[in-house]
PDB file of C-alpha atoms (C1' of nucleotides) in Angstrom:
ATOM      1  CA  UNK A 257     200.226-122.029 129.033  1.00  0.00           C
ATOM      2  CA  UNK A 258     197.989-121.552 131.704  1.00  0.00           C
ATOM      3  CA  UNK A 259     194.374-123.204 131.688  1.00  0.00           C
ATOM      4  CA  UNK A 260     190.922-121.394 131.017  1.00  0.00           C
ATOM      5  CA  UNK A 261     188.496-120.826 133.413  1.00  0.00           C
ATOM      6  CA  UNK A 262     185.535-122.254 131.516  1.00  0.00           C
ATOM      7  CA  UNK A 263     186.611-124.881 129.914  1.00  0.00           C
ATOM      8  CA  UNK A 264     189.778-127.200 129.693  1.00  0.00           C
ATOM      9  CA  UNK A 265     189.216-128.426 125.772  1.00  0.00           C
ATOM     10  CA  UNK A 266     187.232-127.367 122.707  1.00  0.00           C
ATOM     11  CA  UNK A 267     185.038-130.289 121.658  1.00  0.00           C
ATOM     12  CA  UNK A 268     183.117-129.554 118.881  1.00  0.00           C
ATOM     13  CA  UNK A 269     182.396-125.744 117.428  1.00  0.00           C
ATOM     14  CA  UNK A 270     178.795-125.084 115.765  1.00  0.00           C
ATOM     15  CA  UNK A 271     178.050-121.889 114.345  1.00  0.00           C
ATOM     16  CA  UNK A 272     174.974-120.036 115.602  1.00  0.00           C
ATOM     17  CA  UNK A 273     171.944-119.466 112.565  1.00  0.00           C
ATOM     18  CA  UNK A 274     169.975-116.562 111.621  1.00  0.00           C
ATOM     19  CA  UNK A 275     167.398-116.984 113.915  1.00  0.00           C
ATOM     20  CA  UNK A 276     169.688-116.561 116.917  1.00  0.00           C
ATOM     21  CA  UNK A 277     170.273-113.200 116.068  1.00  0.00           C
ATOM     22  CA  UNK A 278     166.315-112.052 114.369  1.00  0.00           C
ATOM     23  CA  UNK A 279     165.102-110.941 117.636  1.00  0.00           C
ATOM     24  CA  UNK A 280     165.650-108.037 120.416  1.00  0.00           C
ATOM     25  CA  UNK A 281     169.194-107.556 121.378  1.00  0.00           C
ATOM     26  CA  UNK A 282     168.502-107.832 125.119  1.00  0.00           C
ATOM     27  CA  UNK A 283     167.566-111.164 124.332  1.00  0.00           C
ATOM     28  CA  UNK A 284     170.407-112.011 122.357  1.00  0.00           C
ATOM     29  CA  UNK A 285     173.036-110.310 124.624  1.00  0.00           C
ATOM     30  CA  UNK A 286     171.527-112.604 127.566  1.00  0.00           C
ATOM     31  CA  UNK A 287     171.944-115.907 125.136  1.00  0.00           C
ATOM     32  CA  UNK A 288     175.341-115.173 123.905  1.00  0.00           C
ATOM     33  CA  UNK A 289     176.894-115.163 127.662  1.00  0.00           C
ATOM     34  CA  UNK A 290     179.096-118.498 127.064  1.00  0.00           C
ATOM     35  CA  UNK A 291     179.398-118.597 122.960  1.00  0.00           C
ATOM     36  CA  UNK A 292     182.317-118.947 121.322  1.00  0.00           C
ATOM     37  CA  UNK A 293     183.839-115.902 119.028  1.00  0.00           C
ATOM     38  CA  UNK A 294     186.297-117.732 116.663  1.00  0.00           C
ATOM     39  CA  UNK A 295     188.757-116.312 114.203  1.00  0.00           C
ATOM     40  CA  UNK A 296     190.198-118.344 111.558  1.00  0.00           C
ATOM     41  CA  UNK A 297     192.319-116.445 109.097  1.00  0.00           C
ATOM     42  CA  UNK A 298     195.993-117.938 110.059  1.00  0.00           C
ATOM     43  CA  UNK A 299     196.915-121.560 110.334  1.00  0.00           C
ATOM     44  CA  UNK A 300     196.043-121.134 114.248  1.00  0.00           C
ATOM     45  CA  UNK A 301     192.559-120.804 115.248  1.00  0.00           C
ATOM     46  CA  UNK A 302     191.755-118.238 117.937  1.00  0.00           C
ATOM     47  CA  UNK A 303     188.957-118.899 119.957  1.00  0.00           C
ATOM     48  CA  UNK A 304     187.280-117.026 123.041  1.00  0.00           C
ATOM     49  CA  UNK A 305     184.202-117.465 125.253  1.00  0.00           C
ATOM     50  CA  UNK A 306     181.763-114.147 125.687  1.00  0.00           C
ATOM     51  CA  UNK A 307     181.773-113.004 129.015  1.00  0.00           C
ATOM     52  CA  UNK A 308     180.336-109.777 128.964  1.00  0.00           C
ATOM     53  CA  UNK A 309     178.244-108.140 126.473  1.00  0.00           C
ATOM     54  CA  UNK A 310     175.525-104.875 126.168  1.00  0.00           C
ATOM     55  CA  UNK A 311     172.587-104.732 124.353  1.00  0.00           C
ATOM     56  CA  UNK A 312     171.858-101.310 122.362  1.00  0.00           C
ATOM     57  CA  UNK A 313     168.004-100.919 120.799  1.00  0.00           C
ATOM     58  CA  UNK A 314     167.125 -99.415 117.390  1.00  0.00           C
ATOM     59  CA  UNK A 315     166.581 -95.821 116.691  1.00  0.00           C
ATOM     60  CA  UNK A 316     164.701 -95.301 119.965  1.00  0.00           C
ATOM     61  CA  UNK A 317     167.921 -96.173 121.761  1.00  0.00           C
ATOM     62  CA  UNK A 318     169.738 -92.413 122.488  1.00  0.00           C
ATOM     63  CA  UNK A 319     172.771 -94.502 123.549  1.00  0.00           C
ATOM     64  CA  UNK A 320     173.042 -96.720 120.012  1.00  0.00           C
ATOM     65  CA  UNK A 321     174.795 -95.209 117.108  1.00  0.00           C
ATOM     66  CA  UNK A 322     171.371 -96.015 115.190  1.00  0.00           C
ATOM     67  CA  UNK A 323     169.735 -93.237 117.307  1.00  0.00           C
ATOM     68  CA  UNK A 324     171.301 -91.152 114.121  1.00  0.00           C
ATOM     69  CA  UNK A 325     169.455 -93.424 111.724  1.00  0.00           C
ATOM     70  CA  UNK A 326     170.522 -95.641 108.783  1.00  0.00           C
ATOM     71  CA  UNK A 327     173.834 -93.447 107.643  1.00  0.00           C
ATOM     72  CA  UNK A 328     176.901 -94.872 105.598  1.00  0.00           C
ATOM     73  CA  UNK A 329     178.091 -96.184 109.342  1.00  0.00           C
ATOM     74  CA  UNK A 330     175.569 -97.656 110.722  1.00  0.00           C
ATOM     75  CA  UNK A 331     173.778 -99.209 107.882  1.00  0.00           C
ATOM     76  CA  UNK A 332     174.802-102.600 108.721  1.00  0.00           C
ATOM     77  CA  UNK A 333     172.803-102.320 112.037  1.00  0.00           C
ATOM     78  CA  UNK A 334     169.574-101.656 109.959  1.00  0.00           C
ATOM     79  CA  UNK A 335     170.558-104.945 107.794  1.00  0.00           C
ATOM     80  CA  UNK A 336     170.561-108.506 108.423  1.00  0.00           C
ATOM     81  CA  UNK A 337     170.598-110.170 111.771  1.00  0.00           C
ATOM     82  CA  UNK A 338     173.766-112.063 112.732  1.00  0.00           C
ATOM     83  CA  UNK A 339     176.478-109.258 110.668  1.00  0.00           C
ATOM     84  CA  UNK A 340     179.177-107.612 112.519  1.00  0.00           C
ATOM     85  CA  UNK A 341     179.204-104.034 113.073  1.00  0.00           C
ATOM     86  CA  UNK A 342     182.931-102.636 113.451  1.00  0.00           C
ATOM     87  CA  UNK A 343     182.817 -99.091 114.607  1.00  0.00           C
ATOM     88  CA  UNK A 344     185.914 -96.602 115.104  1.00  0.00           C
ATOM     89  CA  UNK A 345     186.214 -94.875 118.780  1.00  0.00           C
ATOM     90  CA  UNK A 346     188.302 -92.585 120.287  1.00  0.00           C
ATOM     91  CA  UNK A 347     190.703 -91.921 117.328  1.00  0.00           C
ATOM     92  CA  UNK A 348     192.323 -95.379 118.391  1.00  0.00           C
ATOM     93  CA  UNK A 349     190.068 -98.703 119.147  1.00  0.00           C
ATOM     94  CA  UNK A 350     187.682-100.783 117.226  1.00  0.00           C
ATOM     95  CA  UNK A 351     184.676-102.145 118.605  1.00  0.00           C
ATOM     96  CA  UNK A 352     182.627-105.474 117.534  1.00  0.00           C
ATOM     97  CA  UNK A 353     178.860-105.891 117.201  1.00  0.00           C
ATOM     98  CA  UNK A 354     176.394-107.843 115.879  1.00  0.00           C
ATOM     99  CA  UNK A 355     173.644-107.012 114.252  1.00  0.00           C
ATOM    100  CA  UNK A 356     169.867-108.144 115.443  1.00  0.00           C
ATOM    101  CA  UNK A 357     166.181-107.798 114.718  1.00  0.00           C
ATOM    102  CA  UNK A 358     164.973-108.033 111.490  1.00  0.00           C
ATOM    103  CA  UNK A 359     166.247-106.127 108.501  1.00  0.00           C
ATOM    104  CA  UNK A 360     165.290-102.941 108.056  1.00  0.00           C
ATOM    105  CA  UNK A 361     164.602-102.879 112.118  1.00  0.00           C
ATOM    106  CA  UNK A 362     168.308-101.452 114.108  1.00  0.00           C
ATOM    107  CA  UNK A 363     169.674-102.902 116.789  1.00  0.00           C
ATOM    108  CA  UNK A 364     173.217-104.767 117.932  1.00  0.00           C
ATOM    109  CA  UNK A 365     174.681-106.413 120.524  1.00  0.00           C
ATOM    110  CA  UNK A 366     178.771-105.292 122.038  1.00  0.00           C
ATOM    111  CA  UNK A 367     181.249-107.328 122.736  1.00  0.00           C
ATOM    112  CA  UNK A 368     182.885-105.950 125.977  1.00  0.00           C
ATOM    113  CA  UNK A 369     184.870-109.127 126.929  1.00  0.00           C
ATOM    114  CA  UNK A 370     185.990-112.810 125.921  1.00  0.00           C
ATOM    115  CA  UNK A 371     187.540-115.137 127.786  1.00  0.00           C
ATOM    116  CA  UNK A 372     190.658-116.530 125.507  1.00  0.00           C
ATOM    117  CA  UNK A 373     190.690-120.494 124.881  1.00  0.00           C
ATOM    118  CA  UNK A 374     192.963-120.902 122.288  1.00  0.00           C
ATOM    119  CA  UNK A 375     195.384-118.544 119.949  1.00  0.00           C
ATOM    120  CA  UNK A 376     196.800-116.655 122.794  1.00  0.00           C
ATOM    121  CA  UNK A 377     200.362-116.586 121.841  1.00  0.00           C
ATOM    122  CA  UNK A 378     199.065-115.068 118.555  1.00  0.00           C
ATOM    123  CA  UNK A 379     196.615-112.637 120.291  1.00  0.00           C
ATOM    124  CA  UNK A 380     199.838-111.769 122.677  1.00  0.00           C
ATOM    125  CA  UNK A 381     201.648-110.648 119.338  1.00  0.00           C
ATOM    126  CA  UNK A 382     198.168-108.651 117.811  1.00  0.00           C
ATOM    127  CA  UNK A 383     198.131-107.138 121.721  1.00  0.00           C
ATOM    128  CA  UNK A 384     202.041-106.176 121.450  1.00  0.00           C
ATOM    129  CA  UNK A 385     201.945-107.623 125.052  1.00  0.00           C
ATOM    130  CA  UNK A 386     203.792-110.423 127.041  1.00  0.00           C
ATOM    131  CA  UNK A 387     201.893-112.965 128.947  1.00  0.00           C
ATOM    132  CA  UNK A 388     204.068-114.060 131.854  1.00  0.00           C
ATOM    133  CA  UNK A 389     201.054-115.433 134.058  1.00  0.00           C
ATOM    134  CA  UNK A 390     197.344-116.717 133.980  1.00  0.00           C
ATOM    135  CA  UNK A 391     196.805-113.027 135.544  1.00  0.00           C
ATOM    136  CA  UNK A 392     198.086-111.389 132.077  1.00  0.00           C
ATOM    137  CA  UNK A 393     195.317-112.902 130.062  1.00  0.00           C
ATOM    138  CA  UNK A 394     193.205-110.696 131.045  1.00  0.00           C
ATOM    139  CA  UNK A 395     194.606-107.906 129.067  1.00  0.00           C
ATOM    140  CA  UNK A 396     194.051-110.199 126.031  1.00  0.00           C
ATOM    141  CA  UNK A 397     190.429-109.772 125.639  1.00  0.00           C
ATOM    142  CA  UNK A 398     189.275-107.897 128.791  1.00  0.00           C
ATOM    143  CA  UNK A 399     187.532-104.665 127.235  1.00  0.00           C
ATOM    144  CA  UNK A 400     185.617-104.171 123.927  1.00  0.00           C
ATOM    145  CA  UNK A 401     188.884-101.955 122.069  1.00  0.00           C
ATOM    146  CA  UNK A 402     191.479-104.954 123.528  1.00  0.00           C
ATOM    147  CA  UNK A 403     189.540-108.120 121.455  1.00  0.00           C
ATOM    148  CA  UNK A 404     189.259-106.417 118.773  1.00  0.00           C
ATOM    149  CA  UNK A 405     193.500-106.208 118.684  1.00  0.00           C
ATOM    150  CA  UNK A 406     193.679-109.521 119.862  1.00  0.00           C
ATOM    151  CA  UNK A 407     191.503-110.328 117.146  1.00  0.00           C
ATOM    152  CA  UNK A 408     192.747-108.630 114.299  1.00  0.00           C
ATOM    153  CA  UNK A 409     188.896-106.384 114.220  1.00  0.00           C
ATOM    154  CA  UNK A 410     189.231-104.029 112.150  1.00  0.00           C
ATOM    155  CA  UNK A 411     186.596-101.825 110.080  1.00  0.00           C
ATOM    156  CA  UNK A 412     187.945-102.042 106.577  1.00  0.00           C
ATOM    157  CA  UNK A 413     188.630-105.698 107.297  1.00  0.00           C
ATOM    158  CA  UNK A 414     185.266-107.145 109.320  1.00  0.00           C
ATOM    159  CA  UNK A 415     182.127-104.616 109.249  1.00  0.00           C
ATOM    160  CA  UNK A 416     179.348-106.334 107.278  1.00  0.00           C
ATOM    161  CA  UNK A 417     180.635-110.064 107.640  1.00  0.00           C
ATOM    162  CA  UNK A 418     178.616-112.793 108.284  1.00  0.00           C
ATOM    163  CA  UNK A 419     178.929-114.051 111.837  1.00  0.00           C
ATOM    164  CA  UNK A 420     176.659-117.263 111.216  1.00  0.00           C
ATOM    165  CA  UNK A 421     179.377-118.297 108.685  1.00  0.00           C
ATOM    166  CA  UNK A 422     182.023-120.833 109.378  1.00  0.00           C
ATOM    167  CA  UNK A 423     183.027-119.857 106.010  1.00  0.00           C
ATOM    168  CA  UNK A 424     183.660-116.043 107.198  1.00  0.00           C
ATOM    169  CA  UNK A 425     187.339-115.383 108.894  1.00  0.00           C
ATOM    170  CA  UNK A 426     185.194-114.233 111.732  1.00  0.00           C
ATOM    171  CA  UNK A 427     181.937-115.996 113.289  1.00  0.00           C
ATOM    172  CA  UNK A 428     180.320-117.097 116.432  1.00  0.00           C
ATOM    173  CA  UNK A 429     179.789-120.704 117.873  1.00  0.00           C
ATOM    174  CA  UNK A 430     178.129-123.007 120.731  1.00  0.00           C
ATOM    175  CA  UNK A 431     179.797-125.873 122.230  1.00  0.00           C
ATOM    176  CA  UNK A 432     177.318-126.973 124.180  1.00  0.00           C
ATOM    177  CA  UNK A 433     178.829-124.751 127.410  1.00  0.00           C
ATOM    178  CA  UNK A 434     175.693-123.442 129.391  1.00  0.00           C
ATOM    179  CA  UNK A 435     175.583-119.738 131.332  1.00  0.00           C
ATOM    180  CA  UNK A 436     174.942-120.469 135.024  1.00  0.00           C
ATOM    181  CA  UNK A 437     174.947-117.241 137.189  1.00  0.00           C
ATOM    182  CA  UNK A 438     174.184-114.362 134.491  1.00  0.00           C
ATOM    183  CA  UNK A 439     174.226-110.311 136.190  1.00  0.00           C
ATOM    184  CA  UNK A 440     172.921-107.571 134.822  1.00  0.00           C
ATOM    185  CA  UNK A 441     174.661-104.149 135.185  1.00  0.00           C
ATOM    186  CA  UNK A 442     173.711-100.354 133.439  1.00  0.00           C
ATOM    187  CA  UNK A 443     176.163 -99.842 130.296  1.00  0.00           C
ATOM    188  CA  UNK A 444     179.590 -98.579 130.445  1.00  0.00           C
ATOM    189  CA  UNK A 445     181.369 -95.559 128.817  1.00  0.00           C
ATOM    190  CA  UNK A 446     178.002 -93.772 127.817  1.00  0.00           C
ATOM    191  CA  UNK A 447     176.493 -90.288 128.997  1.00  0.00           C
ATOM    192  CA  UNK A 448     172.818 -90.803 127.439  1.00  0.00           C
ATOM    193  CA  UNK A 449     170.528 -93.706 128.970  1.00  0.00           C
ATOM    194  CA  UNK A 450     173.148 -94.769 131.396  1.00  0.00           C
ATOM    195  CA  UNK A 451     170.336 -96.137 133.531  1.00  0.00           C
ATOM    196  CA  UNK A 452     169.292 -98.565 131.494  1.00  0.00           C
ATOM    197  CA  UNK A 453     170.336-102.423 133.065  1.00  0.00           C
ATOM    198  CA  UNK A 454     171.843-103.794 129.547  1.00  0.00           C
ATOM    199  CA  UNK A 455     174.755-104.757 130.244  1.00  0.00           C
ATOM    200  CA  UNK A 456     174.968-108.509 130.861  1.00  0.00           C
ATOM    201  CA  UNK A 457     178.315-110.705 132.246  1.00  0.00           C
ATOM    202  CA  UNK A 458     178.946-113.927 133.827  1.00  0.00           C
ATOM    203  CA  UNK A 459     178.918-113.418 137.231  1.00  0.00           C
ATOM    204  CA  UNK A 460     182.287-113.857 138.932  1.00  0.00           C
ATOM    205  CA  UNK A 461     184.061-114.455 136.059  1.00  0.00           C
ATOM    206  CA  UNK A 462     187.759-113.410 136.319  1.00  0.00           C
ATOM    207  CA  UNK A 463     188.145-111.960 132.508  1.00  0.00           C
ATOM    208  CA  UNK A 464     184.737-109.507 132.660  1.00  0.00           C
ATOM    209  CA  UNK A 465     186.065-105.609 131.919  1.00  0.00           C
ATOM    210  CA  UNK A 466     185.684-104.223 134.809  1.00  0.00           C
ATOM    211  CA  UNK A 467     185.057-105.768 138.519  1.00  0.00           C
ATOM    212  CA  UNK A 468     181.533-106.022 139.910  1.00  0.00           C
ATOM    213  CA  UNK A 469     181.098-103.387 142.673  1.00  0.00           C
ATOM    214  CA  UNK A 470     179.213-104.057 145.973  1.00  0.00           C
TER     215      UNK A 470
ATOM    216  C1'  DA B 176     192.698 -99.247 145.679  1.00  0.00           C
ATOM    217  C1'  DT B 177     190.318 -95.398 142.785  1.00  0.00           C
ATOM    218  C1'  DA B 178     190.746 -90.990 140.067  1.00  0.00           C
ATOM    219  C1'  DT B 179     192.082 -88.252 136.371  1.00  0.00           C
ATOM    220  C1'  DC B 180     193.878 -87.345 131.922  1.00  0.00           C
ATOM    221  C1'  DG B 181     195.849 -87.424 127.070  1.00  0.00           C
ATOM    222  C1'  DA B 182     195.882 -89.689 122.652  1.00  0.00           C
ATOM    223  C1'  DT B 183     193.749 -89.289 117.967  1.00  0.00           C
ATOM    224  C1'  DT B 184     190.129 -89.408 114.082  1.00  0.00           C
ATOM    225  C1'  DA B 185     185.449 -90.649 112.062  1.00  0.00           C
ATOM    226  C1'  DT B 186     181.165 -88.940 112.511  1.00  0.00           C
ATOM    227  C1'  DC B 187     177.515 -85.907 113.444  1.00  0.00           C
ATOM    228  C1'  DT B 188     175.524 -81.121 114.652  1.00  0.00           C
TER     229       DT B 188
ATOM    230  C1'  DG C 281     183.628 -77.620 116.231  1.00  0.00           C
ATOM    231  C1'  DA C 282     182.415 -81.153 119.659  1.00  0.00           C
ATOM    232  C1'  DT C 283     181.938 -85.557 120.854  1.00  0.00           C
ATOM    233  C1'  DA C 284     182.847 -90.438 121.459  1.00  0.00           C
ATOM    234  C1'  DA C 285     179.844 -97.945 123.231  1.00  0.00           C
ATOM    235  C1'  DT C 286     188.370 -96.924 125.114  1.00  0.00           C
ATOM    236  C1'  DC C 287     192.909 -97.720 126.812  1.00  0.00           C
ATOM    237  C1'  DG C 288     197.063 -97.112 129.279  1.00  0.00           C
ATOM    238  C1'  DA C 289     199.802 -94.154 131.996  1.00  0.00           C
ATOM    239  C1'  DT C 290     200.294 -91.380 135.934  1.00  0.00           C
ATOM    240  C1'  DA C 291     198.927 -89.485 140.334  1.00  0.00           C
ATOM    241  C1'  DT C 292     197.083 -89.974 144.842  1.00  0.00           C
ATOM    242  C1'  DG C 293     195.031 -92.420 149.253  1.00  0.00           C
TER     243       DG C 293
END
DNA sequence: ATATCGATTATCT
DNA sequence: GATAATCGATATG
């Protein structure tokens, strides 16, 4: 199995607290470029570093599903910080967030890409994919609707858990692995407030969604 | 290499 | 009834 880019071993795995999350997502979105995403449901643990991730605001935010206010969907956004919110797209994909700013205040961070350090015969099989180079992992984890298969993300199974839970099947981590270059891009796949620079990656990293244009 | 398009359903207008 | 925080396949340069 070919070796990460980040990373050659997994020392030690601490989840994030509260406090991490209880503050504006632009902020948070910056500060998770290099956590750790972890799923442990099976006997194997699969684990993958954040690469690339956007930050969407509250209800002034025309571009964040909270624009529509706190509805049966989107009420975990207006919850607790540090809660994932699993949204349904496109009739076929899942999407991960989590939730920030205080309750009762909207606002989220999306996952648009991991790097995968561990699991990745298992996220292969979730994927319905072979891996037959260190070139295929990318199509593990590269894009917000492939994690979520890699991971197992779905709605009914994941919207409203606690992220700053080891105890949860699904949480996020530090291991001490610190961002270096960090870019800032305007957000993908949206018509309304495309201009806005919230989209945040590690800078030449080989497993962001889409390839930085010059 | 980039461009375009169809799939498929929850949610909102 | 229209749209959507996507993906994978196909077409074209």
């Amino acid at each position: 199995m070919p070796e990460s880019q980040t990373s050659t071993q997994t020392p030690q795995i601490r989840p994030l607290n509260r406090a991490f999350f209880n503050r504006d997502p632009r902020r948070v979105a910056r500060e998770l470029l290099g956590k750790i995403l972890i799923r442990q449901a099976s006997r194997t643990r699969l684990t993958a570093r954040i690469v690339e991730v956007e930050a969407y605001l509250g209800e002034k935010d025309p571009a964040a599903h909270s624009a529509a206010g706190n509805t049966a969907r989107t009420a975990v956004l207006f919850g607790p910080p540090g809660h994932a919110y699993v949204y349904f797209i496109y009739g076929n994909h899942y999407c991960l967030n989590v939730s920030c700013e205080p309750e009762g205040r909207a606002g989220g961070v999306l996952f648009r890409a991991l790097e995968p350090l561990s699991g990745m015969d298992e996220m292969a099989r979730a994927r319905d994919i072979e891996i037959h180079g260190p070139e295929d992992l990318r199509k593990l984890t590269s894009g917000p609707g492939r994690l979520c298969e890699a991971f197992g993300i779905t709605r009914a199974r994941d919207n409203g858990c606690d992220l700053t839970s080891a105890v949860s099947g699904l949480w996020i981590g530090e291991d001490g692995f610190r961002a270096r270059a960090i870019r800032t891009t305007h957000r993908i796949g949206i018509s309304k407030a495309a201009d806005k620079p919230w989209r945040y990656l590690l800078d030449g990293n080989p497993f962001v969604s889409r390839k930085v244009r010059k």
